[in-house]
Amino acid sequence: MKFSPYAWAKLVFMRDMTENEVGCFGITSKDDLLLIEDIVVVKQKVSPVTVSFEDESVADLFEDQVILGRQPEQFARHWIHTHPGSSPEPSGTDEATFHRVFGSCDWSIMFILAQNGNSYARLRFTSGPGGYIEISVCVDYSIEFDKSDFTSWKAEYKDNVTEDKMLIEMPHGKDETTAFGYDGTEESYEDMIEQLDEMDPYERQAFLDELAVRNEFWDESEVLYE
């Protein structure tokens, strides 16, 4: 899997716009379906642990790409998103989303870029017995590419990405606000439980799944049990 320098720069820009996840679709060359020439951000609600696309915005993207003369394999096979921490490994929620949304495709790719630059890519295919394989990723500087466009990229981000206020607080240290505003007191614990109770079942499970695998949520020096 390859990125043009333009597409890679745009993805890094989107990642660094926020401490939340950001999702997008990769747009490929007609002649090379593993070469990402651009990325497109659709309307979505995000948090440090989730990305939820608006169905209507995804449908609009597909319609626009068809009008431009592209085939589905050029714009609907590469699911790309960022992780705000150091781990690019897919969470249980990522796996469920990849299977649910792309499971019927003859092939598809899930790519994750973490905040520290680590990345993960996996090609899934359904032909024959089906299966998947992790694949390498690089930026191809041998091709022609457009210059960066921070102004339009920033506008694309602001027009499409909405933070889920319930889930955006992340822990950065013992003296700062932790997830859900929990600071160790009984009152804040009750507030955190109340917020969890207000989530719909899917959202609650998504958060708990992500919380379990993201080590940036935890201070490993703390003793959880005595």
PDB file of C-alpha atoms in Angstrom:
ATOM      1  CA  MET A   1       0.000   0.000   0.000  1.00  0.00           C
ATOM      2  CA  LYS A   2       1.373   3.407  -0.982  1.00  0.00           C
ATOM      3  CA  PHE A   3       0.453   7.013  -0.283  1.00  0.00           C
ATOM      4  CA  SER A   4       1.257   9.935  -2.508  1.00  0.00           C
ATOM      5  CA  PRO A   5       3.134  12.645  -0.569  1.00  0.00           C
ATOM      6  CA  TYR A   6       0.038  14.830  -0.916  1.00  0.00           C
ATOM      7  CA  ALA A   7      -2.322  12.223   0.553  1.00  0.00           C
ATOM      8  CA  TRP A   8       0.105  11.401   3.356  1.00  0.00           C
ATOM      9  CA  ALA A   9       0.600  15.052   4.296  1.00  0.00           C
ATOM     10  CA  LYS A  10      -3.170  15.575   4.356  1.00  0.00           C
ATOM     11  CA  LEU A  11      -3.704  12.531   6.583  1.00  0.00           C
ATOM     12  CA  VAL A  12      -1.034  13.686   9.049  1.00  0.00           C
ATOM     13  CA  PHE A  13      -2.606  17.154   9.029  1.00  0.00           C
ATOM     14  CA  MET A  14      -6.026  15.695   9.896  1.00  0.00           C
ATOM     15  CA  ARG A  15      -4.510  13.544  12.642  1.00  0.00           C
ATOM     16  CA  ASP A  16      -2.784  16.529  14.216  1.00  0.00           C
ATOM     17  CA  MET A  17      -5.871  18.743  14.124  1.00  0.00           C
ATOM     18  CA  THR A  18      -7.303  16.957  17.147  1.00  0.00           C
ATOM     19  CA  GLU A  19      -6.702  14.577  20.052  1.00  0.00           C
ATOM     20  CA  ASN A  20      -9.614  12.521  18.769  1.00  0.00           C
ATOM     21  CA  GLU A  21      -9.795   9.873  16.099  1.00  0.00           C
ATOM     22  CA  VAL A  22     -10.495  11.043  12.542  1.00  0.00           C
ATOM     23  CA  GLY A  23     -11.784   8.805   9.762  1.00  0.00           C
ATOM     24  CA  CYS A  24     -11.666   9.128   5.988  1.00  0.00           C
ATOM     25  CA  PHE A  25     -11.826   7.243   2.713  1.00  0.00           C
ATOM     26  CA  GLY A  26      -8.795   6.745   0.506  1.00  0.00           C
ATOM     27  CA  ILE A  27      -9.031   7.726  -3.164  1.00  0.00           C
ATOM     28  CA  THR A  28      -6.813   5.646  -5.423  1.00  0.00           C
ATOM     29  CA  SER A  29      -5.308   5.780  -8.849  1.00  0.00           C
ATOM     30  CA  LYS A  30      -7.269   3.977 -11.570  1.00  0.00           C
ATOM     31  CA  ASP A  31      -4.131   2.162 -12.623  1.00  0.00           C
ATOM     32  CA  ASP A  32      -2.924   1.274  -9.131  1.00  0.00           C
ATOM     33  CA  LEU A  33      -5.598   0.458  -6.566  1.00  0.00           C
ATOM     34  CA  LEU A  34      -3.012   0.320  -3.795  1.00  0.00           C
ATOM     35  CA  LEU A  35      -1.837   3.887  -4.402  1.00  0.00           C
ATOM     36  CA  ILE A  36      -3.719   6.449  -2.296  1.00  0.00           C
ATOM     37  CA  GLU A  37      -3.680   9.743  -4.184  1.00  0.00           C
ATOM     38  CA  ASP A  38      -6.032  11.646  -1.874  1.00  0.00           C
ATOM     39  CA  ILE A  39      -8.152  11.194   1.236  1.00  0.00           C
ATOM     40  CA  VAL A  40     -11.680  12.500   1.754  1.00  0.00           C
ATOM     41  CA  VAL A  41     -13.152  13.358   5.151  1.00  0.00           C
ATOM     42  CA  VAL A  42     -16.920  12.884   5.441  1.00  0.00           C
ATOM     43  CA  LYS A  43     -19.211  14.178   8.177  1.00  0.00           C
ATOM     44  CA  GLN A  44     -18.568  12.303  11.399  1.00  0.00           C
ATOM     45  CA  LYS A  45     -18.767  12.448  15.164  1.00  0.00           C
ATOM     46  CA  VAL A  46     -15.477  11.658  16.890  1.00  0.00           C
ATOM     47  CA  SER A  47     -13.962  11.070  20.301  1.00  0.00           C
ATOM     48  CA  PRO A  48     -10.578   9.750  21.486  1.00  0.00           C
ATOM     49  CA  VAL A  49     -11.976   6.248  21.061  1.00  0.00           C
ATOM     50  CA  THR A  50     -14.617   6.336  18.312  1.00  0.00           C
ATOM     51  CA  VAL A  51     -15.463   7.535  14.805  1.00  0.00           C
ATOM     52  CA  SER A  52     -19.058   7.500  13.583  1.00  0.00           C
ATOM     53  CA  PHE A  53     -19.735   8.486   9.963  1.00  0.00           C
ATOM     54  CA  GLU A  54     -23.017  10.084   8.928  1.00  0.00           C
ATOM     55  CA  ASP A  55     -24.680   7.716   6.451  1.00  0.00           C
ATOM     56  CA  GLU A  56     -25.989  10.554   4.278  1.00  0.00           C
ATOM     57  CA  SER A  57     -22.512  12.078   3.979  1.00  0.00           C
ATOM     58  CA  VAL A  58     -21.043   8.721   2.951  1.00  0.00           C
ATOM     59  CA  ALA A  59     -23.789   8.343   0.337  1.00  0.00           C
ATOM     60  CA  ASP A  60     -22.996  11.838  -0.978  1.00  0.00           C
ATOM     61  CA  LEU A  61     -19.313  10.938  -1.240  1.00  0.00           C
ATOM     62  CA  PHE A  62     -20.106   7.832  -3.250  1.00  0.00           C
ATOM     63  CA  GLU A  63     -22.406   9.777  -5.587  1.00  0.00           C
ATOM     64  CA  ASP A  64     -19.805  12.507  -6.101  1.00  0.00           C
ATOM     65  CA  GLN A  65     -17.071   9.981  -6.870  1.00  0.00           C
ATOM     66  CA  VAL A  66     -19.226   8.168  -9.429  1.00  0.00           C
ATOM     67  CA  ILE A  67     -19.997  11.490 -11.119  1.00  0.00           C
ATOM     68  CA  LEU A  68     -16.231  12.066 -11.331  1.00  0.00           C
ATOM     69  CA  GLY A  69     -15.964   8.787 -13.234  1.00  0.00           C
ATOM     70  CA  ARG A  70     -14.370   6.678 -10.507  1.00  0.00           C
ATOM     71  CA  GLN A  71     -15.204   3.045  -9.824  1.00  0.00           C
ATOM     72  CA  PRO A  72     -16.139   1.842  -6.304  1.00  0.00           C
ATOM     73  CA  GLU A  73     -12.795   0.100  -5.879  1.00  0.00           C
ATOM     74  CA  GLN A  74     -11.134   3.517  -6.192  1.00  0.00           C
ATOM     75  CA  PHE A  75     -13.026   5.189  -3.342  1.00  0.00           C
ATOM     76  CA  ALA A  76     -14.839   2.568  -1.255  1.00  0.00           C
ATOM     77  CA  ARG A  77     -12.200  -0.020  -0.393  1.00  0.00           C
ATOM     78  CA  HIS A  78      -9.758   1.882   1.830  1.00  0.00           C
ATOM     79  CA  TRP A  79     -10.974   2.693   5.342  1.00  0.00           C
ATOM     80  CA  ILE A  80      -8.434   5.035   6.920  1.00  0.00           C
ATOM     81  CA  HIS A  81      -8.488   6.481  10.416  1.00  0.00           C
ATOM     82  CA  THR A  82      -6.189   7.837  13.087  1.00  0.00           C
ATOM     83  CA  HIS A  83      -5.549   6.922  16.712  1.00  0.00           C
ATOM     84  CA  PRO A  84      -4.605   9.729  19.118  1.00  0.00           C
ATOM     85  CA  GLY A  85      -2.267   7.538  21.190  1.00  0.00           C
ATOM     86  CA  SER A  86       0.787   5.475  20.381  1.00  0.00           C
ATOM     87  CA  SER A  87      -0.937   2.246  19.341  1.00  0.00           C
ATOM     88  CA  PRO A  88      -2.088   1.710  15.741  1.00  0.00           C
ATOM     89  CA  GLU A  89      -3.453  -1.751  16.538  1.00  0.00           C
ATOM     90  CA  PRO A  90      -7.164  -2.096  15.682  1.00  0.00           C
ATOM     91  CA  SER A  91      -9.533  -2.254  18.630  1.00  0.00           C
ATOM     92  CA  GLY A  92     -12.479  -4.591  18.964  1.00  0.00           C
ATOM     93  CA  THR A  93     -14.696  -1.787  17.693  1.00  0.00           C
ATOM     94  CA  ASP A  94     -12.430  -1.284  14.664  1.00  0.00           C
ATOM     95  CA  GLU A  95     -12.620  -4.988  13.877  1.00  0.00           C
ATOM     96  CA  ALA A  96     -16.417  -5.017  14.182  1.00  0.00           C
ATOM     97  CA  THR A  97     -16.753  -1.937  11.956  1.00  0.00           C
ATOM     98  CA  PHE A  98     -14.393  -3.334   9.329  1.00  0.00           C
ATOM     99  CA  HIS A  99     -16.337  -6.596   9.191  1.00  0.00           C
ATOM    100  CA  ARG A 100     -19.775  -4.940   9.199  1.00  0.00           C
ATOM    101  CA  VAL A 101     -19.096  -2.233   6.614  1.00  0.00           C
ATOM    102  CA  PHE A 102     -16.548  -3.902   4.323  1.00  0.00           C
ATOM    103  CA  GLY A 103     -17.185  -7.599   4.921  1.00  0.00           C
ATOM    104  CA  SER A 104     -19.167  -8.036   1.711  1.00  0.00           C
ATOM    105  CA  CYS A 105     -16.520  -6.388  -0.508  1.00  0.00           C
ATOM    106  CA  ASP A 106     -14.332  -8.633  -2.629  1.00  0.00           C
ATOM    107  CA  TRP A 107     -11.367  -6.884  -1.019  1.00  0.00           C
ATOM    108  CA  SER A 108     -10.769  -3.979   1.337  1.00  0.00           C
ATOM    109  CA  ILE A 109      -8.042  -2.386   3.444  1.00  0.00           C
ATOM    110  CA  MET A 110      -8.066  -1.019   6.982  1.00  0.00           C
ATOM    111  CA  PHE A 111      -5.296   1.486   7.683  1.00  0.00           C
ATOM    112  CA  ILE A 112      -4.608   3.152  11.032  1.00  0.00           C
ATOM    113  CA  LEU A 113      -2.105   5.933  11.734  1.00  0.00           C
ATOM    114  CA  ALA A 114      -1.223   6.594  15.379  1.00  0.00           C
ATOM    115  CA  GLN A 115      -0.153   9.925  16.824  1.00  0.00           C
ATOM    116  CA  ASN A 116       3.503   8.894  17.138  1.00  0.00           C
ATOM    117  CA  GLY A 117       3.736   7.799  13.498  1.00  0.00           C
ATOM    118  CA  ASN A 118       3.242   4.057  13.977  1.00  0.00           C
ATOM    119  CA  SER A 119       0.858   2.535  11.476  1.00  0.00           C
ATOM    120  CA  TYR A 120      -1.085  -0.633  10.762  1.00  0.00           C
ATOM    121  CA  ALA A 121      -2.500  -1.901   7.466  1.00  0.00           C
ATOM    122  CA  ARG A 122      -4.426  -5.057   6.661  1.00  0.00           C
ATOM    123  CA  LEU A 123      -5.788  -6.335   3.372  1.00  0.00           C
ATOM    124  CA  ARG A 124      -8.948  -8.439   3.608  1.00  0.00           C
ATOM    125  CA  PHE A 125     -10.232 -10.512   0.690  1.00  0.00           C
ATOM    126  CA  THR A 126     -13.247 -12.761   0.162  1.00  0.00           C
ATOM    127  CA  SER A 127     -12.273 -14.650  -3.006  1.00  0.00           C
ATOM    128  CA  GLY A 128     -11.643 -18.362  -2.630  1.00  0.00           C
ATOM    129  CA  PRO A 129     -11.626 -19.328   1.042  1.00  0.00           C
ATOM    130  CA  GLY A 130     -11.122 -15.678   1.989  1.00  0.00           C
ATOM    131  CA  GLY A 131      -8.647 -14.338   4.484  1.00  0.00           C
ATOM    132  CA  TYR A 132      -6.479 -11.373   5.369  1.00  0.00           C
ATOM    133  CA  ILE A 133      -2.855 -10.336   5.468  1.00  0.00           C
ATOM    134  CA  GLU A 134      -0.993  -7.447   7.067  1.00  0.00           C
ATOM    135  CA  ILE A 135       0.709  -5.344   4.423  1.00  0.00           C
ATOM    136  CA  SER A 136       3.521  -2.816   4.407  1.00  0.00           C
ATOM    137  CA  VAL A 137       2.956   0.901   3.808  1.00  0.00           C
ATOM    138  CA  CYS A 138       5.172   3.566   2.274  1.00  0.00           C
ATOM    139  CA  VAL A 139       5.039   7.080   0.846  1.00  0.00           C
ATOM    140  CA  ASP A 140       5.884   7.063  -2.868  1.00  0.00           C
ATOM    141  CA  TYR A 141       7.974  10.119  -3.670  1.00  0.00           C
ATOM    142  CA  SER A 142       8.696   8.917  -7.200  1.00  0.00           C
ATOM    143  CA  ILE A 143       5.345  10.139  -8.542  1.00  0.00           C
ATOM    144  CA  GLU A 144       4.131  13.647  -9.290  1.00  0.00           C
ATOM    145  CA  PHE A 145       2.036  15.183  -6.524  1.00  0.00           C
ATOM    146  CA  ASP A 146       0.252  18.418  -5.686  1.00  0.00           C
ATOM    147  CA  LYS A 147       1.485  20.872  -3.067  1.00  0.00           C
ATOM    148  CA  SER A 148      -0.078  20.974   0.378  1.00  0.00           C
ATOM    149  CA  ASP A 149      -3.180  23.099   0.909  1.00  0.00           C
ATOM    150  CA  PHE A 150      -3.586  23.802   4.613  1.00  0.00           C
ATOM    151  CA  THR A 151      -6.438  26.261   4.064  1.00  0.00           C
ATOM    152  CA  SER A 152      -8.723  23.813   2.250  1.00  0.00           C
ATOM    153  CA  TRP A 153      -7.709  20.927   4.513  1.00  0.00           C
ATOM    154  CA  LYS A 154      -8.610  22.924   7.609  1.00  0.00           C
ATOM    155  CA  ALA A 155     -11.954  23.873   6.066  1.00  0.00           C
ATOM    156  CA  GLU A 156     -12.644  20.230   5.185  1.00  0.00           C
ATOM    157  CA  TYR A 157     -11.918  19.214   8.779  1.00  0.00           C
ATOM    158  CA  LYS A 158     -14.079  21.940  10.332  1.00  0.00           C
ATOM    159  CA  ASP A 159     -16.964  21.288   7.940  1.00  0.00           C
ATOM    160  CA  ASN A 160     -17.081  17.567   8.650  1.00  0.00           C
ATOM    161  CA  VAL A 161     -15.678  16.651  12.063  1.00  0.00           C
ATOM    162  CA  THR A 162     -17.742  17.123  15.226  1.00  0.00           C
ATOM    163  CA  GLU A 163     -16.433  16.209  18.656  1.00  0.00           C
ATOM    164  CA  ASP A 164     -18.535  13.990  20.873  1.00  0.00           C
ATOM    165  CA  LYS A 165     -18.366  16.105  24.015  1.00  0.00           C
ATOM    166  CA  MET A 166     -19.269  13.166  26.217  1.00  0.00           C
ATOM    167  CA  LEU A 167     -16.080  11.311  25.313  1.00  0.00           C
ATOM    168  CA  ILE A 168     -13.423  13.901  24.519  1.00  0.00           C
ATOM    169  CA  GLU A 169     -11.793  14.298  27.943  1.00  0.00           C
ATOM    170  CA  MET A 170      -8.601  12.243  28.162  1.00  0.00           C
ATOM    171  CA  PRO A 171      -6.162  11.815  31.060  1.00  0.00           C
ATOM    172  CA  HIS A 172      -2.840  13.594  30.756  1.00  0.00           C
ATOM    173  CA  GLY A 173      -1.596  13.359  34.319  1.00  0.00           C
ATOM    174  CA  LYS A 174      -2.660  12.978  37.913  1.00  0.00           C
ATOM    175  CA  ASP A 175      -3.241  16.701  38.368  1.00  0.00           C
ATOM    176  CA  GLU A 176      -5.314  17.139  35.231  1.00  0.00           C
ATOM    177  CA  THR A 177      -8.793  16.130  34.136  1.00  0.00           C
ATOM    178  CA  THR A 178      -9.163  12.430  33.410  1.00  0.00           C
ATOM    179  CA  ALA A 179     -11.601  10.575  31.182  1.00  0.00           C
ATOM    180  CA  PHE A 180     -15.203  11.711  31.794  1.00  0.00           C
ATOM    181  CA  GLY A 181     -13.855  14.300  34.254  1.00  0.00           C
ATOM    182  CA  TYR A 182     -13.131  11.596  36.826  1.00  0.00           C
ATOM    183  CA  ASP A 183     -10.648  12.909  39.400  1.00  0.00           C
ATOM    184  CA  GLY A 184     -10.820  10.157  41.999  1.00  0.00           C
ATOM    185  CA  THR A 185     -13.603  11.614  44.131  1.00  0.00           C
ATOM    186  CA  GLU A 186     -16.883   9.882  44.866  1.00  0.00           C
ATOM    187  CA  GLU A 187     -18.828  12.702  43.183  1.00  0.00           C
ATOM    188  CA  SER A 188     -16.875  12.496  39.952  1.00  0.00           C
ATOM    189  CA  TYR A 189     -17.160   8.705  39.961  1.00  0.00           C
ATOM    190  CA  GLU A 190     -20.940   9.021  40.165  1.00  0.00           C
ATOM    191  CA  ASP A 191     -20.869  11.531  37.282  1.00  0.00           C
ATOM    192  CA  MET A 192     -18.819   9.113  35.180  1.00  0.00           C
ATOM    193  CA  ILE A 193     -21.252   6.243  35.829  1.00  0.00           C
ATOM    194  CA  GLU A 194     -24.167   8.509  34.968  1.00  0.00           C
ATOM    195  CA  GLN A 195     -22.556   9.417  31.625  1.00  0.00           C
ATOM    196  CA  LEU A 196     -21.991   5.747  30.842  1.00  0.00           C
ATOM    197  CA  ASP A 197     -25.632   4.980  31.658  1.00  0.00           C
ATOM    198  CA  GLU A 198     -26.772   7.687  29.238  1.00  0.00           C
ATOM    199  CA  MET A 199     -24.945   6.116  26.282  1.00  0.00           C
ATOM    200  CA  ASP A 200     -26.754   3.800  23.928  1.00  0.00           C
ATOM    201  CA  PRO A 201     -25.554   0.168  24.217  1.00  0.00           C
ATOM    202  CA  TYR A 202     -23.394   0.281  21.079  1.00  0.00           C
ATOM    203  CA  GLU A 203     -21.682   3.523  22.104  1.00  0.00           C
ATOM    204  CA  ARG A 204     -21.063   2.225  25.634  1.00  0.00           C
ATOM    205  CA  GLN A 205     -19.563  -1.038  24.375  1.00  0.00           C
ATOM    206  CA  ALA A 206     -17.411   0.812  21.848  1.00  0.00           C
ATOM    207  CA  PHE A 207     -15.991   3.023  24.558  1.00  0.00           C
ATOM    208  CA  LEU A 208     -15.316   0.159  26.960  1.00  0.00           C
ATOM    209  CA  ASP A 209     -13.683  -1.953  24.240  1.00  0.00           C
ATOM    210  CA  GLU A 210     -11.389   0.902  23.254  1.00  0.00           C
ATOM    211  CA  LEU A 211     -10.625   1.783  26.863  1.00  0.00           C
ATOM    212  CA  ALA A 212      -9.460  -1.763  27.470  1.00  0.00           C
ATOM    213  CA  VAL A 213      -6.837  -1.775  24.717  1.00  0.00           C
ATOM    214  CA  ARG A 214      -5.535   1.801  24.749  1.00  0.00           C
ATOM    215  CA  ASN A 215      -2.649   2.029  27.216  1.00  0.00           C
ATOM    216  CA  GLU A 216      -2.538   5.821  27.011  1.00  0.00           C
ATOM    217  CA  PHE A 217      -5.626   5.905  29.221  1.00  0.00           C
ATOM    218  CA  TRP A 218      -3.754   4.354  32.113  1.00  0.00           C
ATOM    219  CA  ASP A 219      -0.855   5.347  34.327  1.00  0.00           C
ATOM    220  CA  GLU A 220       0.970   2.033  34.522  1.00  0.00           C
ATOM    221  CA  SER A 221       2.815   3.178  37.647  1.00  0.00           C
ATOM    222  CA  GLU A 222      -0.423   3.265  39.613  1.00  0.00           C
ATOM    223  CA  VAL A 223      -1.453   0.244  41.658  1.00  0.00           C
ATOM    224  CA  LEU A 224      -4.988  -0.674  40.729  1.00  0.00           C
ATOM    225  CA  TYR A 225      -5.396  -3.477  43.232  1.00  0.00           C
ATOM    226  CA  GLU A 226      -3.683  -4.160  46.553  1.00  0.00           C
TER     227      GLU A 226
END
